[in-house]
Each structure stands twice: as structure tokens, then as C-alpha cells.
Coordinates of C-alpha atoms in Angstrom, one line a residue:
Chain Y
M25 CA 0.6 1.3 -7.1
S26 CA 2.1 3.7 -5.1
L27 CA 2.9 2.9 -1.4
D28 CA 0.0 5.3 -0.5
G29 CA -2.6 3.3 -3.0
Y30 CA -2.8 5.2 -5.9
T31 CA -2.3 3.8 -9.5
A32 CA -2.6 7.4 -11.4
G33 CA -1.4 10.8 -10.1
P34 CA -3.8 13.8 -9.7
Q35 CA -4.6 15.7 -13.1
Q36 CA -4.7 13.1 -15.7
S37 CA -4.6 14.7 -19.2
K38 CA -3.8 13.9 -22.8
K39 CA -0.5 15.3 -22.1
N40 CA -0.2 13.6 -18.9
P41 CA -2.1 10.5 -19.2
L42 CA -1.0 8.9 -15.7
G43 CA -1.5 12.4 -14.0
I44 CA 1.2 14.2 -12.0
G45 CA 3.8 11.6 -10.7
G46 CA 2.1 8.9 -12.3
T47 CA 4.9 7.7 -14.8
R48 CA 7.2 7.0 -11.7
L49 CA 4.6 3.9 -11.1
H50 CA 6.0 2.3 -14.5
E51 CA 9.7 3.2 -14.4
W52 CA 10.7 -0.2 -12.8
A53 CA 8.9 -1.9 -16.2
L54 CA 10.5 0.4 -19.1
P55 CA 14.0 -1.0 -19.1
L56 CA 12.9 -4.7 -19.0
A57 CA 13.4 -6.7 -22.5
A58 CA 10.1 -8.3 -21.4
W59 CA 8.4 -4.8 -21.6
R60 CA 10.1 -3.7 -24.6
A61 CA 9.3 -6.6 -26.9
P62 CA 5.8 -6.5 -26.9
H63 CA 6.1 -2.8 -27.5
G64 CA 8.3 -3.6 -30.7
L65 CA 11.7 -2.6 -29.0
E66 CA 14.9 -4.6 -29.0
G67 CA 17.1 -5.2 -26.1
G68 CA 16.8 -4.3 -22.3
E69 CA 17.3 -6.0 -19.1
V70 CA 16.4 -9.0 -17.4
N71 CA 15.8 -9.2 -13.5
E72 CA 13.4 -10.5 -10.9
S73 CA 10.9 -8.5 -12.6
T74 CA 11.1 -10.5 -15.9
P75 CA 9.2 -13.7 -14.9
V76 CA 6.4 -11.6 -13.2
V77 CA 5.8 -9.6 -16.5
E78 CA 6.1 -12.5 -18.8
E79 CA 3.8 -14.4 -16.4
S80 CA 1.3 -11.4 -17.0
Q81 CA 1.5 -11.6 -20.7
A82 CA 1.2 -15.3 -21.2
N83 CA -2.0 -17.0 -22.3
I84 CA -3.7 -13.6 -22.6
G85 CA -6.5 -14.0 -25.2
A86 CA -8.5 -10.7 -24.7
T87 CA -8.1 -7.3 -22.5
I88 CA -10.6 -5.3 -20.9
M89 CA -10.0 -1.6 -20.2
G90 CA -12.1 1.5 -19.1
R91 CA -12.6 4.6 -21.2
N92 CA -10.4 6.8 -19.3
M93 CA -7.5 4.3 -19.6
F94 CA -8.3 4.1 -23.4
G95 CA -8.1 7.8 -23.0
G96 CA -8.7 10.8 -25.1
H97 CA -11.6 13.3 -24.4
P98 CA -14.4 12.6 -22.1
G99 CA -17.9 12.3 -23.5
P100 CA -19.5 10.9 -26.7
W101 CA -16.7 10.2 -29.5
D102 CA -15.5 12.6 -31.9
A103 CA -15.7 11.2 -35.6
A104 CA -14.1 14.0 -37.3
E105 CA -10.8 13.6 -34.9
P106 CA -11.1 10.0 -33.7
W107 CA -9.1 9.2 -30.8
N108 CA -7.5 5.6 -31.4
G109 CA -5.7 5.0 -28.0
W110 CA -2.3 6.0 -26.6
W111 CA -0.4 3.1 -28.5
G112 CA 0.0 4.1 -31.8
A113 CA -0.7 2.3 -35.1
D114 CA 0.7 -1.2 -33.6
P115 CA -0.4 -1.3 -30.1
P116 CA 1.2 -3.7 -27.6
F117 CA -1.9 -6.0 -27.1
H118 CA -2.1 -8.2 -30.4
H119 CA -5.2 -9.7 -29.1
P120 CA -8.8 -8.1 -28.8
V121 CA -9.6 -5.4 -26.5
F122 CA -12.9 -4.5 -24.9
V123 CA -13.4 -0.9 -23.9
L124 CA -16.0 0.0 -21.3
T125 CA -17.8 3.5 -22.3
H126 CA -21.4 4.9 -22.1
H127 CA -20.8 6.1 -25.7
P128 CA -21.3 3.6 -28.9
R129 CA -18.8 3.6 -31.4
P130 CA -17.9 1.0 -34.2
P131 CA -15.2 -1.5 -33.7
L132 CA -11.3 -0.4 -34.4
A133 CA -8.9 -2.8 -36.1
L134 CA -5.3 -1.8 -35.9
E135 CA -2.1 -3.4 -36.9
G136 CA -0.6 -6.4 -35.2
G137 CA -4.0 -7.9 -34.3
T138 CA -5.0 -5.5 -31.8
T139 CA -8.6 -4.8 -32.1
F140 CA -10.9 -2.2 -30.0
T141 CA -14.3 -3.1 -29.1
F142 CA -16.6 -0.6 -27.5
V143 CA -18.9 -2.1 -24.9
T144 CA -22.0 0.2 -23.4
D145 CA -23.8 -2.5 -21.7
G146 CA -21.7 -2.9 -18.8
I147 CA -18.9 -4.9 -16.9
T148 CA -20.6 -8.5 -17.2
A149 CA -21.2 -8.0 -21.0
A150 CA -17.7 -6.8 -21.7
L151 CA -16.6 -10.1 -19.5
D152 CA -18.6 -12.3 -21.4
L153 CA -17.6 -10.7 -24.8
A154 CA -13.9 -11.0 -23.6
R155 CA -14.3 -14.4 -22.4
R156 CA -15.6 -15.7 -25.9
A157 CA -13.0 -13.5 -27.6
A158 CA -10.0 -15.3 -25.5
G159 CA -11.1 -19.1 -26.8
G160 CA -10.0 -20.6 -23.6
Q161 CA -7.4 -18.4 -22.7
D162 CA -7.2 -15.7 -19.8
V163 CA -8.7 -12.1 -19.9
S164 CA -6.6 -9.5 -18.7
L165 CA -7.9 -6.5 -16.9
A166 CA -5.7 -3.6 -17.6
G167 CA -7.4 -0.9 -15.8
G168 CA -7.6 1.9 -14.7
A169 CA -8.6 2.1 -11.2
S170 CA -12.4 2.7 -11.6
T171 CA -12.6 -0.7 -13.7
A172 CA -10.6 -2.5 -11.4
Q173 CA -12.9 -1.4 -8.5
Q174 CA -15.8 -2.3 -10.4
Y175 CA -14.7 -5.9 -11.4
L176 CA -13.3 -6.3 -7.8
G177 CA -16.6 -5.2 -6.2
A178 CA -18.5 -7.7 -8.4
G179 CA -16.2 -10.8 -7.2
L180 CA -15.2 -11.2 -10.9
V181 CA -11.3 -11.0 -10.3
D182 CA -9.5 -14.6 -10.2
D183 CA -6.0 -13.3 -10.1
M184 CA -4.5 -9.9 -9.3
E185 CA -1.0 -8.7 -9.3
I186 CA -0.1 -5.3 -7.6
H187 CA 3.3 -3.8 -8.6
L188 CA 3.9 -1.8 -5.6
V189 CA 6.1 1.0 -6.2
P190 CA 8.2 2.5 -3.0
T191 CA 7.0 6.1 -3.6
L192 CA 4.1 8.6 -2.7
L193 CA 2.0 10.2 -4.8
G194 CA -0.3 12.1 -2.5
A195 CA -3.2 12.4 -4.8
G196 CA -5.0 10.7 -7.9
E197 CA -7.1 7.7 -8.5
R198 CA -6.7 5.1 -5.7
L199 CA -6.9 1.3 -6.7
F200 CA -9.2 0.3 -3.6
D201 CA -11.4 3.3 -3.3
G202 CA -14.7 1.9 -2.5
V203 CA -13.9 -1.7 -2.6
R204 CA -14.9 -3.2 0.9
D205 CA -12.8 -6.4 0.7
L206 CA -10.7 -8.6 -1.5
G207 CA -13.5 -11.0 -2.1
G208 CA -11.4 -14.1 -1.3
L209 CA -8.3 -13.1 -3.0
Q210 CA -5.3 -14.0 -1.3
L211 CA -1.7 -13.4 -1.1
V212 CA 0.2 -16.3 -2.6
R213 CA 3.7 -14.8 -4.0
T214 CA 5.6 -11.8 -3.1
V215 CA 8.8 -10.9 -5.6
A216 CA 11.2 -8.3 -4.4
A217 CA 12.8 -6.5 -7.7
P218 CA 14.3 -3.4 -8.2
N219 CA 12.3 -0.4 -7.5
V220 CA 9.0 -2.5 -7.1
T221 CA 7.5 -5.5 -5.1
H222 CA 5.2 -7.5 -7.0
L223 CA 2.1 -9.1 -4.7
K224 CA 0.7 -11.8 -6.4
F225 CA -3.2 -12.5 -5.1
V226 CA -5.5 -15.6 -6.4
R227 CA -8.9 -16.3 -5.4
R228 CA -9.3 -19.3 -3.0
Chain Z
M194 CA -0.6 -1.3 7.3
S195 CA -3.5 -2.5 5.1
L196 CA -3.2 -2.8 1.4
D197 CA -5.1 0.4 1.1
G198 CA -2.8 2.2 3.5
Y199 CA -4.4 2.0 6.8
T200 CA -2.8 1.7 10.2
A201 CA -5.8 1.8 12.3
G202 CA -9.8 1.1 11.3
P203 CA -12.4 3.5 12.0
Q204 CA -14.3 4.1 15.3
Q205 CA -11.0 3.6 17.6
S206 CA -12.1 3.5 21.3
K207 CA -11.2 2.3 24.6
K208 CA -12.8 -1.1 23.8
N209 CA -11.5 -1.1 20.2
P210 CA -8.1 0.5 20.5
L211 CA -7.2 -0.2 16.7
G212 CA -10.5 0.4 15.3
I213 CA -13.0 -1.8 13.2
G214 CA -10.7 -4.8 11.7
G215 CA -7.5 -3.2 13.0
T216 CA -6.4 -6.3 14.9
R217 CA -6.0 -7.9 11.4
L218 CA -3.0 -5.8 10.9
H219 CA -1.4 -7.7 13.7
E220 CA -2.2 -11.2 13.5
W221 CA 0.8 -12.2 11.8
A222 CA 2.9 -11.1 14.7
L223 CA 0.8 -12.4 17.8
P224 CA 1.8 -16.1 17.2
L225 CA 5.7 -15.3 17.0
A226 CA 8.2 -16.2 20.0
A227 CA 9.8 -13.0 19.0
W228 CA 6.5 -11.0 19.7
R229 CA 5.8 -13.1 22.9
A230 CA 9.0 -13.0 24.7
P231 CA 8.9 -8.9 25.7
H232 CA 5.2 -9.6 26.6
G233 CA 6.3 -12.2 29.2
L234 CA 4.7 -15.1 27.2
E235 CA 6.6 -18.4 26.5
G236 CA 6.8 -20.3 23.3
G237 CA 5.6 -19.2 20.0
E238 CA 6.4 -19.7 16.3
V239 CA 9.6 -18.7 14.4
N240 CA 9.3 -17.8 10.8
E241 CA 10.2 -15.2 8.0
S242 CA 8.9 -12.5 10.2
T243 CA 11.1 -13.6 13.2
P244 CA 14.4 -11.7 12.2
V245 CA 12.1 -8.5 11.5
V246 CA 10.8 -8.6 14.8
E247 CA 14.1 -9.2 16.5
E248 CA 15.9 -6.5 14.5
S249 CA 13.1 -3.8 15.0
Q250 CA 13.5 -4.8 18.9
A251 CA 17.3 -4.7 18.7
N252 CA 19.5 -1.7 20.2
I253 CA 16.3 0.4 20.9
G254 CA 17.1 2.7 23.8
A255 CA 14.0 4.6 23.9
T256 CA 10.4 5.1 22.3
I257 CA 8.3 7.8 21.1
M258 CA 4.6 7.7 20.8
G259 CA 1.4 9.8 20.3
R260 CA -1.2 10.5 22.8
N261 CA -3.8 8.5 20.7
M262 CA -1.5 5.4 20.6
F263 CA -0.9 5.9 24.6
G264 CA -4.5 5.9 24.6
G265 CA -7.6 6.5 27.0
H266 CA -9.8 9.5 26.9
P267 CA -8.9 12.8 24.9
G268 CA -8.5 16.3 26.4
P269 CA -6.7 16.7 29.9
W270 CA -5.8 13.8 32.1
D271 CA -7.9 12.5 34.4
A272 CA -6.1 12.4 38.0
A273 CA -8.8 10.8 39.7
E274 CA -9.1 7.9 37.2
P275 CA -5.4 7.6 35.6
W276 CA -5.1 6.2 32.4
N277 CA -1.8 4.3 32.5
G278 CA -1.6 2.8 28.7
W279 CA -2.9 -0.3 27.1
W280 CA 0.0 -2.6 28.4
G281 CA -0.7 -3.5 32.2
A282 CA 1.6 -3.2 35.0
D283 CA 4.5 -4.5 33.2
P284 CA 4.5 -2.9 29.5
P285 CA 6.6 -4.6 26.8
F286 CA 8.9 -1.5 26.2
H287 CA 11.4 -1.9 29.2
H288 CA 13.1 1.3 28.4
P289 CA 11.9 5.0 28.7
V290 CA 8.8 5.8 26.5
F291 CA 8.0 9.6 25.4
V292 CA 4.5 10.1 24.8
L293 CA 3.4 13.6 22.9
T294 CA 0.5 15.4 24.3
H295 CA -0.8 18.7 24.6
H296 CA -1.7 17.8 28.3
P297 CA 1.1 18.2 31.1
R298 CA 1.3 15.1 33.2
P299 CA 4.0 13.8 35.7
P300 CA 6.0 11.1 34.6
L301 CA 5.0 7.6 35.2
A302 CA 7.2 4.7 36.1
L303 CA 5.7 1.0 35.8
E304 CA 7.4 -2.4 36.3
G305 CA 10.3 -3.8 34.2
G306 CA 12.1 -0.5 33.2
T307 CA 9.4 1.1 31.2
T308 CA 8.6 4.9 32.1
F309 CA 6.5 7.2 30.6
T310 CA 7.4 10.8 30.1
F311 CA 4.5 13.3 28.9
V312 CA 6.0 15.9 26.5
T313 CA 4.0 19.0 25.8
D314 CA 6.6 20.8 23.7
G315 CA 6.5 18.9 20.3
I316 CA 8.1 16.3 18.1
T317 CA 11.8 17.7 18.4
A318 CA 11.9 18.2 22.0
A319 CA 10.6 14.8 22.4
L320 CA 13.1 13.5 20.1
D321 CA 15.9 15.4 21.8
L322 CA 14.7 13.8 25.4
A323 CA 14.5 10.3 23.6
R324 CA 18.0 10.4 22.1
R325 CA 19.4 11.5 25.2
A326 CA 17.5 8.7 27.2
A327 CA 18.4 6.3 24.6
G328 CA 22.2 6.9 25.5
G329 CA 23.7 6.0 22.1
Q330 CA 21.1 3.3 21.1
D331 CA 18.5 3.9 18.7
V332 CA 14.9 5.6 19.1
S333 CA 12.0 3.6 18.2
L334 CA 9.0 5.5 16.6
A335 CA 6.0 3.5 17.9
G336 CA 3.2 5.6 16.2
G337 CA 0.5 6.3 15.6
A338 CA -0.3 7.5 12.2
S339 CA -0.6 10.9 13.1
T340 CA 2.7 10.7 15.0
A341 CA 4.7 9.1 12.2
Q342 CA 3.3 11.5 9.6
Q343 CA 4.7 14.5 11.7
Y344 CA 8.2 12.8 12.1
L345 CA 8.3 12.0 8.4
G346 CA 7.0 15.6 7.3
A347 CA 9.9 17.0 9.2
G348 CA 12.5 14.4 7.8
L349 CA 13.4 12.9 11.0
V350 CA 12.9 9.3 10.1
D351 CA 16.1 7.3 9.5
D352 CA 14.7 4.1 9.1
M353 CA 11.0 2.7 8.4
E354 CA 9.9 -0.8 8.4
I355 CA 6.3 -1.4 7.1
H356 CA 4.5 -4.4 7.8
L357 CA 2.4 -4.5 4.5
V358 CA -0.9 -6.8 5.5
P359 CA -2.8 -8.3 2.4
T360 CA -6.1 -7.1 3.5
L361 CA -8.2 -4.1 3.2
L362 CA -9.8 -1.9 6.0
G363 CA -11.5 0.8 3.7
A364 CA -11.5 3.4 6.3
G365 CA -9.6 4.7 9.5
E366 CA -6.2 6.5 9.9
R367 CA -4.0 6.3 6.8
L368 CA -0.1 6.1 7.4
F369 CA 0.9 8.6 4.9
D370 CA -1.9 11.3 4.8
G371 CA -0.4 14.5 4.2
V372 CA 3.0 13.0 3.6
R373 CA 4.2 14.6 0.3
D374 CA 7.2 12.2 0.0
L375 CA 9.5 9.9 1.5
G376 CA 12.1 12.3 2.2
G377 CA 14.9 10.1 0.7
L378 CA 13.7 6.9 2.7
Q379 CA 14.6 4.2 -0.2
L380 CA 13.2 0.5 0.0
V381 CA 16.0 -1.6 0.8
R382 CA 14.5 -5.0 1.7
T383 CA 11.6 -6.8 1.2
V384 CA 10.5 -10.1 3.1
A385 CA 8.0 -12.3 2.2
A386 CA 6.5 -13.9 5.2
P387 CA 3.1 -15.7 6.2
N388 CA 0.3 -13.1 6.1
V389 CA 2.6 -10.1 5.8
T390 CA 5.3 -8.4 3.5
H391 CA 7.8 -6.5 5.4
L392 CA 9.4 -3.4 3.6
K393 CA 12.5 -1.8 5.0
F394 CA 13.2 1.7 4.0
V395 CA 16.5 3.5 4.9
R396 CA 17.3 7.2 4.3
R397 CA 20.3 7.4 1.7

């Protein structure tokens, strides 16, 4: 999240999925070995962000994301030219992913253990499916902002880690738009790292 | 500043100068001995916020604030019922304060060395006056949001300390509304303290 509250810049598109300036929010992560490894890349840095990233990846059995984060065109799925996500043949999840959408689509199995299941009956149904698929492990809420707002608004978030990047985007998607309160989530840990401050919240 | 970027809540008024919920942004400071002392109060806590607050008060020779922060009624000053600020007979500044306003008014000298000078010819003129009055010491920009936006937009801020409070206000005055970038201000220090995270920026 930027200092002015955005998790994506304006004018998101296939060419610019994070919107104008949005990649600045991720620059702290890209050099990290802990980010590179699940993306199939060797080497990389170790710094104060490393344990935070490792913790966010540990014990995750399933992921939920919104259609906008899964990406591609809006509206019904195009069977002739299927959009299979931003992440190529071997996405970095390596577990079941549940995509919130208004448009039905058969499940999609890619390499490395990542499956995408398209859920059309709402956030609670998606959470139930993800919990079952996770088999006792945690469910990760990947984003984007609209999906986060819906789960926060429904009081369904147990843990939240905000990666606060000291930059301004000025426009785009705001993480907390329409969210009235943190629903019992309390700040329990602050980690100062290069180009980012990690703020961990846990529901008390 | 709240996690959603507000430095004051909605519906600011004489009765509720920080707007609805706005006092939550200051709760971390009120128990501190370092906050109580300049307000003429004894005792109080010492914690991770203490050196941050002490630093913000050290070597300050003058303060600039906006008319809305000085408070009272909008529009021309009411000579019959003069508004002398929120801080009583002995305000906690103890040095010259310059108030940005569109409405001329003679200077006001209160107890303890605090004087209020009302500046009608803009932010640069106010800064020049404050610099001269500070006599080599630093000039503090007290707020509110609109004043901060004007000085940030003009590239006139050398240091900025954001006290990020892990709460949502949902509405009110946003610190960075209309500010395009940080103008070279870079995050140089993060302090985790009870109920607040202090983010210090310095212009490089």
C-alpha cells in the first residue's frame, strides 16, 4: 500500500496490470530470495523483509483472489482465447486458488500444483471452499482491493499484513475505501525494512 | 494520520475540532511525559515515542499553522468576540507562531512566549517571517492538512514525521489529497511504539 492508501495505480490494463505507478509498491519484494524462490528464480537478497515474506508464505493451503487480480478482460470468459492469469504455465501459488467472479468457468489446472477454481456464489462460499481445500492450513487473501474490502467488511479477516511503501500514487484503488473499521484487527508488529514498513494486524 | 490517510475526521467544529474520531489520532501522545510537559502538566509515561516527540520539539524557533488549525469561526475575525486559539492563556508553543489566513488581524501575544502573527500574503511570506523569527532554529509546520499540502506541493518541506495510527476514520481531511509526489522526501527512520508507528522522512 502506498502512503496515500492505494494498492494499485490508475488505468489498470493488460499491459499495466498494477496501474500507473503500481509497480513501485512491489519493488521492495522483487530482489528478495524469498520472493524469487516461489517464482522459480535462484539467488536474491536477504534483509529485514525476509522473515515477513517467509511467514506470509508458510502454512498456506489455499488462496482467494478477485477476478480483477486474476486479470484479463472484464465480463464473460472468452473460451476462444482463454485468459489463464498473469503467472504463466507454473504460477507461484502451488496450491488451490479460488477466483471470485460473476461468470462461470470450468476449473483450470496449471503446472506445479496450482489450480484455479472460479466461484460465482460469493465471498462466504469461496472461503468455505478454500478452507476445505486448505485442509487445516491457512487461507491467504491475495487481493485486490475490492476483494479485501469485502472480506474486511464482513469481519472475515483474522490476520492482515500491510506492506507500506513510502511513495504516493495519487489515484487508483484504495485498500480501505468503504471499510468502516478494522473489525478488531490490532497492530501487533511493525518491521522497518528497505523501502517498506511491514505492519502486521491480528484480530483480538 | 490514520491508516486510511486522514489527519482529521469529518464534521470539524468548535466543539469537535478534530472531527468525528479525530481524537483517536492523538491518543498515543496524551499519556507521554514529553507531551504533558510543554502543556504545563507533570508526570506521564516514557516509551518508544518519547525520543520522537522530544526530537520534534527540539530546536524549534517558530511554528506555522493554517487558519483552520488555529480554529474558531470561518471568515473575517470577530473583534467583539475574539478567538484566541484552542490552547488557553498559555499555549504550548512558547515561541512565535504564524497563522495563514485570508483575513488581516493584529498580532496576539499570549503567556509563556507564544505570539500569533496573522499572515495574509501566502505560504512563502509566512515561511520567510517564520525563518527570520526562528533565528537559525528550525521552523515547525504544525498543520492542518491543507497547509501541509500547500508546503509539500511547493517543495518547501525538508523533514516530515508521520505518526501513523492503526485505525480507520473513513472520512475527513486527507493529508496527501492533491499532493502528487513526496518531492524528494525519503523514509529514513521507522519507530514502532504503542498505538502508533512513527515514519520520519528527510529530503535527500
